[in-house]
Coordinates of C-alpha atoms in Angstrom, one line a residue:
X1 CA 46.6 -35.6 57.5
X2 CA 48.3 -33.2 59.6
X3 CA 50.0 -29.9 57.6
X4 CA 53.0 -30.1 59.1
X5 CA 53.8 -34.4 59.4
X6 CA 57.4 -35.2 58.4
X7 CA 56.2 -37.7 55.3
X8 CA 57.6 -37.0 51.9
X9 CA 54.6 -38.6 50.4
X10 CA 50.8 -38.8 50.0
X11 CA 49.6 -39.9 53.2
X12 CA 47.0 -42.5 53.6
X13 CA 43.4 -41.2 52.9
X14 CA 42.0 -43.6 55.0
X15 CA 42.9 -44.5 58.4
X16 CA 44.9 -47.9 58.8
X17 CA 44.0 -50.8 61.3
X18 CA 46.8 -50.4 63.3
X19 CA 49.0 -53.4 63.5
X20 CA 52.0 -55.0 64.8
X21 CA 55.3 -56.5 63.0
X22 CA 57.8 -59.1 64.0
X23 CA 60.2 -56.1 64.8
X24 CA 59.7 -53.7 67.6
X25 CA 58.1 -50.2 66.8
X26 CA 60.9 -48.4 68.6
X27 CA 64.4 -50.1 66.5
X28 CA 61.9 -49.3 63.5
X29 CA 62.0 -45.5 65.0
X30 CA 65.6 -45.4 65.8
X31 CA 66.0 -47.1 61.8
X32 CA 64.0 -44.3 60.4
X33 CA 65.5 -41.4 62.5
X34 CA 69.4 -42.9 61.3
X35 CA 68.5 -43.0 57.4
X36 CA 66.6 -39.8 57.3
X37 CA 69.1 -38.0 59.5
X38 CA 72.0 -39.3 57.4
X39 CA 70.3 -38.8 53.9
X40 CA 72.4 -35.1 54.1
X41 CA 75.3 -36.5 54.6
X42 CA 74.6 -38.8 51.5
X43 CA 73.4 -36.0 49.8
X44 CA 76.6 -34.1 50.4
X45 CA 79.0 -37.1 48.9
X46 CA 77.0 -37.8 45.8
X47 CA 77.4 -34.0 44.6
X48 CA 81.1 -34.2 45.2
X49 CA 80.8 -36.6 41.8
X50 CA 77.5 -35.9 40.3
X51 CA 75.5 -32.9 39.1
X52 CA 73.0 -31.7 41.7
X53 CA 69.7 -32.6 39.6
X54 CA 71.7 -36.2 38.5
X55 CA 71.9 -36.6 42.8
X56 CA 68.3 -36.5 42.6
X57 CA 67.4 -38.4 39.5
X58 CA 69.3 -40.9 40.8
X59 CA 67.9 -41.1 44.3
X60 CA 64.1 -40.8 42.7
X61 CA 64.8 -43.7 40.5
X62 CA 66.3 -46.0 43.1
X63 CA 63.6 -44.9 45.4
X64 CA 61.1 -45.6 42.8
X65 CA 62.2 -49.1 42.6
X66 CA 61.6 -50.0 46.3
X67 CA 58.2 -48.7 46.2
X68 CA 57.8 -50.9 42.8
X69 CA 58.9 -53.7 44.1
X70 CA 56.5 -53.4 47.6
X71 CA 53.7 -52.7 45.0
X72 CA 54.1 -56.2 43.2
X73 CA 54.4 -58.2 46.5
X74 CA 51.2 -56.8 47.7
X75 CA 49.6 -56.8 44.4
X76 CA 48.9 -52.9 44.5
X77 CA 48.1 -51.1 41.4
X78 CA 48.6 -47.7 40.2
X79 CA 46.1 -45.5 41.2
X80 CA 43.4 -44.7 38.1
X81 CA 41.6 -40.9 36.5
X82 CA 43.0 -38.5 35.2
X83 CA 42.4 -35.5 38.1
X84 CA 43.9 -37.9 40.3
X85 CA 47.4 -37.8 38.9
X86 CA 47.1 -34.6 37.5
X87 CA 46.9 -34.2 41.6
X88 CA 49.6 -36.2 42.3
X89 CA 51.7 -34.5 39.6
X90 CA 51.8 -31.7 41.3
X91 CA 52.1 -33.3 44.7
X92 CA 54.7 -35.1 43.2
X93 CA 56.9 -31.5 42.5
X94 CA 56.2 -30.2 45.6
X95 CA 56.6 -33.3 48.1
X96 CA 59.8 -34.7 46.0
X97 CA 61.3 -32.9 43.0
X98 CA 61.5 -29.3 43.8
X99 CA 62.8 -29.8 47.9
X100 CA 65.0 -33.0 47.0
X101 CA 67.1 -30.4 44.0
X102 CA 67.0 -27.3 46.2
X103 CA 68.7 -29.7 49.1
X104 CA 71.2 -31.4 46.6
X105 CA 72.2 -28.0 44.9
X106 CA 72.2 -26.1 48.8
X107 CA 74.8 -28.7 49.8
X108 CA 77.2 -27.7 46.8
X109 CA 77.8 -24.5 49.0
X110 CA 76.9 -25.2 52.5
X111 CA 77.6 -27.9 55.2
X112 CA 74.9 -31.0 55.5
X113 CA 74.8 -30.1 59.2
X114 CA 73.4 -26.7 58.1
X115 CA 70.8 -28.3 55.4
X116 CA 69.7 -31.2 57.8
X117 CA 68.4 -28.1 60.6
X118 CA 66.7 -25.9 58.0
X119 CA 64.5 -29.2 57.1
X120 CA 63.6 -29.1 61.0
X121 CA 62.5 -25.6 60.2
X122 CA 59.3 -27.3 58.0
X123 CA 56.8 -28.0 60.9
X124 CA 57.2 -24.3 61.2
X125 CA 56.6 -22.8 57.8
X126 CA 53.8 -25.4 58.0
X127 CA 51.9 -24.2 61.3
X128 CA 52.5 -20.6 59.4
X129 CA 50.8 -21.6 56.3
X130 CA 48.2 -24.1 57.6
X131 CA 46.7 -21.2 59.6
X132 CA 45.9 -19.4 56.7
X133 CA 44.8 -22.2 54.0
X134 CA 43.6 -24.8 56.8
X135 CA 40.2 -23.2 58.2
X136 CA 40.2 -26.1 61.0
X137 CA 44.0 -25.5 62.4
X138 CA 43.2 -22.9 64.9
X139 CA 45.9 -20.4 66.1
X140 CA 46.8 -20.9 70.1
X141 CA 49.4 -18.9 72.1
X142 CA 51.1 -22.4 72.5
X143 CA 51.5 -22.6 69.1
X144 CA 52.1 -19.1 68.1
X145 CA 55.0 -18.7 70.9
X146 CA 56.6 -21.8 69.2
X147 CA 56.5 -20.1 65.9
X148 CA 58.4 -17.5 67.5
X149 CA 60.9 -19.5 69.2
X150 CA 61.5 -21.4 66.4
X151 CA 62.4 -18.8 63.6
X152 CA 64.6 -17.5 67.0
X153 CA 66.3 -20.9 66.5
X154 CA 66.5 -20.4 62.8
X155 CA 68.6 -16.6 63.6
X156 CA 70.6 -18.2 65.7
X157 CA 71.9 -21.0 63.6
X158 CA 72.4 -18.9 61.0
X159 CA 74.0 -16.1 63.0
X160 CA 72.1 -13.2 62.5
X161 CA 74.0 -11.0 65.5
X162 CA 76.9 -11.1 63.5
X163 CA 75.3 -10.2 60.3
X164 CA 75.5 -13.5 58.7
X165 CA 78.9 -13.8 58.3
X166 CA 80.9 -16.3 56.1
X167 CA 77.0 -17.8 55.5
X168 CA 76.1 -18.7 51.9
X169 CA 73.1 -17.1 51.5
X170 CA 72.2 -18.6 48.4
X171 CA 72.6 -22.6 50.0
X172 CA 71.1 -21.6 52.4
X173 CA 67.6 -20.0 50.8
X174 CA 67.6 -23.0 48.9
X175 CA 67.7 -25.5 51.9
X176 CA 64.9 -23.3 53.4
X177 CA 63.1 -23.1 50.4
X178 CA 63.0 -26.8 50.0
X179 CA 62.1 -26.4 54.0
X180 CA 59.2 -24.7 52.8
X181 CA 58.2 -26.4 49.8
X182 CA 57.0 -29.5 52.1
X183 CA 54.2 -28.2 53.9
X184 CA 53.1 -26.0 50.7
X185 CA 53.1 -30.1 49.3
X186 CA 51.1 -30.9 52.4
X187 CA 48.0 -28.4 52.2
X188 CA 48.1 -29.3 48.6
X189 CA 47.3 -32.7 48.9
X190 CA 45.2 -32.4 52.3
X191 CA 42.9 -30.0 50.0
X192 CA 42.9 -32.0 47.0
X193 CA 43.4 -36.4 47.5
X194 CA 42.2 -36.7 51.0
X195 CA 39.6 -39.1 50.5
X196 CA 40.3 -40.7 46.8
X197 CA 40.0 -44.2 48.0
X198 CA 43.4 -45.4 46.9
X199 CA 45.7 -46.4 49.4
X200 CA 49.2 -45.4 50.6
X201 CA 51.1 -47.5 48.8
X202 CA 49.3 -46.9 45.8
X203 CA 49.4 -42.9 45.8
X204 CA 53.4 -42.7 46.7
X205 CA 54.2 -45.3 43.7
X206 CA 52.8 -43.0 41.7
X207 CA 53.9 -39.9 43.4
X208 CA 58.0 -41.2 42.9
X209 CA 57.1 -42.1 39.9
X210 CA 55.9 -38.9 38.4
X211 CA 58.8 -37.6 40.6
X212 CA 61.3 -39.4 38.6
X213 CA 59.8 -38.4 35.3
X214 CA 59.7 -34.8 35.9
X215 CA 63.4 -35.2 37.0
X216 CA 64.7 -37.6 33.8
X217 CA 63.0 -34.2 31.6
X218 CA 64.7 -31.5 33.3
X219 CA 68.0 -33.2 33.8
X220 CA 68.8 -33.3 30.7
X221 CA 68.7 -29.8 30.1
X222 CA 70.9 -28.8 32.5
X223 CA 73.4 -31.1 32.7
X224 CA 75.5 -33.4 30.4
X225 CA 76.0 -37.1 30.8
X226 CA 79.3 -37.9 33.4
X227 CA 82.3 -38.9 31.3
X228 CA 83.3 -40.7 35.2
X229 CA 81.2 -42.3 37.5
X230 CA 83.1 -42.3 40.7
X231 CA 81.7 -45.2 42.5
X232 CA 81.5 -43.7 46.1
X233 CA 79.3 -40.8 45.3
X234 CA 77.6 -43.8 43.1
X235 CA 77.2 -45.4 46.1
X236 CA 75.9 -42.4 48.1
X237 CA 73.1 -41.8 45.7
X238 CA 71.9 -45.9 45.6
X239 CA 71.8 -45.3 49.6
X240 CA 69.8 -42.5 49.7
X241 CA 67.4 -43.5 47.0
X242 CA 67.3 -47.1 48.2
X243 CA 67.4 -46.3 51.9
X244 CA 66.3 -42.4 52.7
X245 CA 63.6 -42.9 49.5
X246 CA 62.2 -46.0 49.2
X247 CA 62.9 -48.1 52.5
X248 CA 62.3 -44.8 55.0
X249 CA 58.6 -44.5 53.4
X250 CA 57.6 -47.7 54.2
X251 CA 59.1 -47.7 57.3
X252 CA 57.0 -44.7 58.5
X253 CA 54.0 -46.0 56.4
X254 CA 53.8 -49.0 59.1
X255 CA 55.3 -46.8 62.0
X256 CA 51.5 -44.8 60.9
X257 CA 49.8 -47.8 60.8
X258 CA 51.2 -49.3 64.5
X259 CA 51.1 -46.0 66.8
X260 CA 49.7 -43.8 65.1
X261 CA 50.9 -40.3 63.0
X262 CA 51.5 -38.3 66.1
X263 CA 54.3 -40.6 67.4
X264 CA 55.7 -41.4 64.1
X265 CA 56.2 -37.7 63.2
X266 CA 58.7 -37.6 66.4
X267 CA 61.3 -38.7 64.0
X268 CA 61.4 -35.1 62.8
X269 CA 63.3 -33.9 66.0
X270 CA 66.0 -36.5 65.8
X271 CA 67.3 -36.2 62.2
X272 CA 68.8 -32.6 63.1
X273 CA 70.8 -34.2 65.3
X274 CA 71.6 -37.1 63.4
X275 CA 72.4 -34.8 60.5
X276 CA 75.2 -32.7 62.1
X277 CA 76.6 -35.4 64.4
X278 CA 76.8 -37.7 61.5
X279 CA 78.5 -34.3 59.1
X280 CA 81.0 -33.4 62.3
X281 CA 82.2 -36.9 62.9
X282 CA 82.5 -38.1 59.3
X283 CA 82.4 -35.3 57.1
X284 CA 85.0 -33.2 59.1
X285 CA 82.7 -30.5 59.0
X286 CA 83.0 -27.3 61.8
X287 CA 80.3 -26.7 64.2
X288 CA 80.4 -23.2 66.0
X289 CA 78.7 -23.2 69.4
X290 CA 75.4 -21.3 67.7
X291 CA 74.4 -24.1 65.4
X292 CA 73.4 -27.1 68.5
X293 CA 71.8 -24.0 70.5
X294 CA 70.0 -22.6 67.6
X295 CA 68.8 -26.2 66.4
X296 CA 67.8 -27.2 70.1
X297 CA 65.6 -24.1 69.8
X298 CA 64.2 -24.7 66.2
X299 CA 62.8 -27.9 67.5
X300 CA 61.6 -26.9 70.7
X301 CA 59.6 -24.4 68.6
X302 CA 58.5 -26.7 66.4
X303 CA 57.6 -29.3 69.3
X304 CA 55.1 -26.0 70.7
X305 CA 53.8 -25.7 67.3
X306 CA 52.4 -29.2 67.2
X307 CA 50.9 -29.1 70.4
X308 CA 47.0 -29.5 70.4
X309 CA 47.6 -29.1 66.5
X310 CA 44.8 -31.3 64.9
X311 CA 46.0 -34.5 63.4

């Protein structure tokens, strides 16, 4: 499994026969690129009527339900031993709970076109970290100038030349945290499930699942139940649950299977794009000249970081 893969789940820990479905690999792409690239904008319309952490209960359960359902048609089961889901508990925080809050609660303060480019920013905190916790990931001057090129990109989004100015800082350390909390998720389970036996399916039932519990605890605690439910934003979190949760992981589950995880993670560089054209044409939202130039250089950095990287 490679550190720095654009899955939200527990990969498989085997490798798949790869195989073809009824329905091209490419509309499957473009399909996955659309609902991951608008899952800010759906993010950003559910917290215009819920509570951040409801945006993401929400989204986890609906999400959880896909997977569910897909479990029962193929007769999976739930994966079994205790260090196993002690594993995917954790997993479960990092990969889903943790960067799906720090998004919804960024996008109370800043644009979605700004939160959809910081996640482009993970297949660089990942080559960072997996060259220190991943022995085999070897540094090259490749990958190390497209590190540097892409925190460039990252500077210039955010407008460092003009001392960040009328940038929330706070959204956006969250959006970047949540960046980072992906590839910290990653290592985590390439050190620690790689190699349990159970399949995909299997080990991302369970890691929603857990999600979704650790969300319905903490909730609670921090917010109070909505004397409204405004059907819209309603709507946006079924989406983005149903859709960017549930449907997009089993989409790239079989994009994985059918060409294999190198092409699949190539969805990574289109959802920046997706994100702010979808916030700019629907959302109203402004876009200064810095923000494409900065994200077109984010993911040309992040595009050097992956090359020769070890899948």
């Amino acid at each position: 499994m490679s550190a720095v893969a654009p899955s939200r789940t527990v990969t498989p820990t085997d490798p798949s026969p790869r195989r073809r479905t009824a329905l091209d690999w490419r509309i499957r792409f473009g399909v996955l690129s659309l609902i991951w690239g608008f899952s800010f904008l759906l993010i950003k319309v559910g917290t215009e009527g819920y509570a951040p952490f409801q945006v993401t209960l929400g989204r986890l359960v609906f999400g959880t339900a896909v997977l569910a359902l897909a479990m029962a048609v193929k007769r999976e089961r739930l994966p079994r031993g205790a260090r196993t889901w002690g594993h995917v508990t954790v997993a479960a925080l990092l990969l889903n709970a943790l960067p799906f809050s720090l998004f919804a609660y960024s996008e109370l303060t800043i644009p979605s076109t700004l939160a959809g480019i910081c996640n482009a920013t993970s297949p660089l905190w990942g080559m960072a970290l997996s060259l220190v916790a991943l022995s085999e990931d070897r540094p090259t001057r490749r990958r190390v100038a497209g590190l540097g090129l892409g925190f460039l990109g990252v500077l210039t989004v955010l407008g460092a030349w003009q001392g960040f100015h009328g940038l929330d800082a706070t959204g956006t350390a969250m959006a970047l945290l949540a960046s980072l909390s992906y590839p910290i998720g990653w290592i985590y389970v390439r050190r620690t499930l790689v190699g349990s036996g159970h399949s995909h399916l299997s080990m991302t039932g369970a890691q929603l699942l857990l999600a979704t519990v650790q969300l319905a605890f903490v909730t609670p605690l921090f917010t109070s139940v909505p004397s409204r439910f405004p059907l819209v934003p309603l709507l946006a979190v079924a989406a983005l649950g149903t859709l960017g949760t549930g449907l997009a992981v089993l989409i790239q589950y079989g994009l994985v299977a059918e060409v294999g995880p190198t092409t699949a993670q190539m969805v990574t560089y289109f959802i920046p794009v997706i994100a702010t054209a979808a916030g700019v044409a629907i959302l109203g939202e402004s876009l200064t000249w810095s923000t494409p130039v900065g994200a077109v250089v984010v993911l040309l950095g992040a595009a050097l970081t992956q090359a020769g990287a070890r899948r």
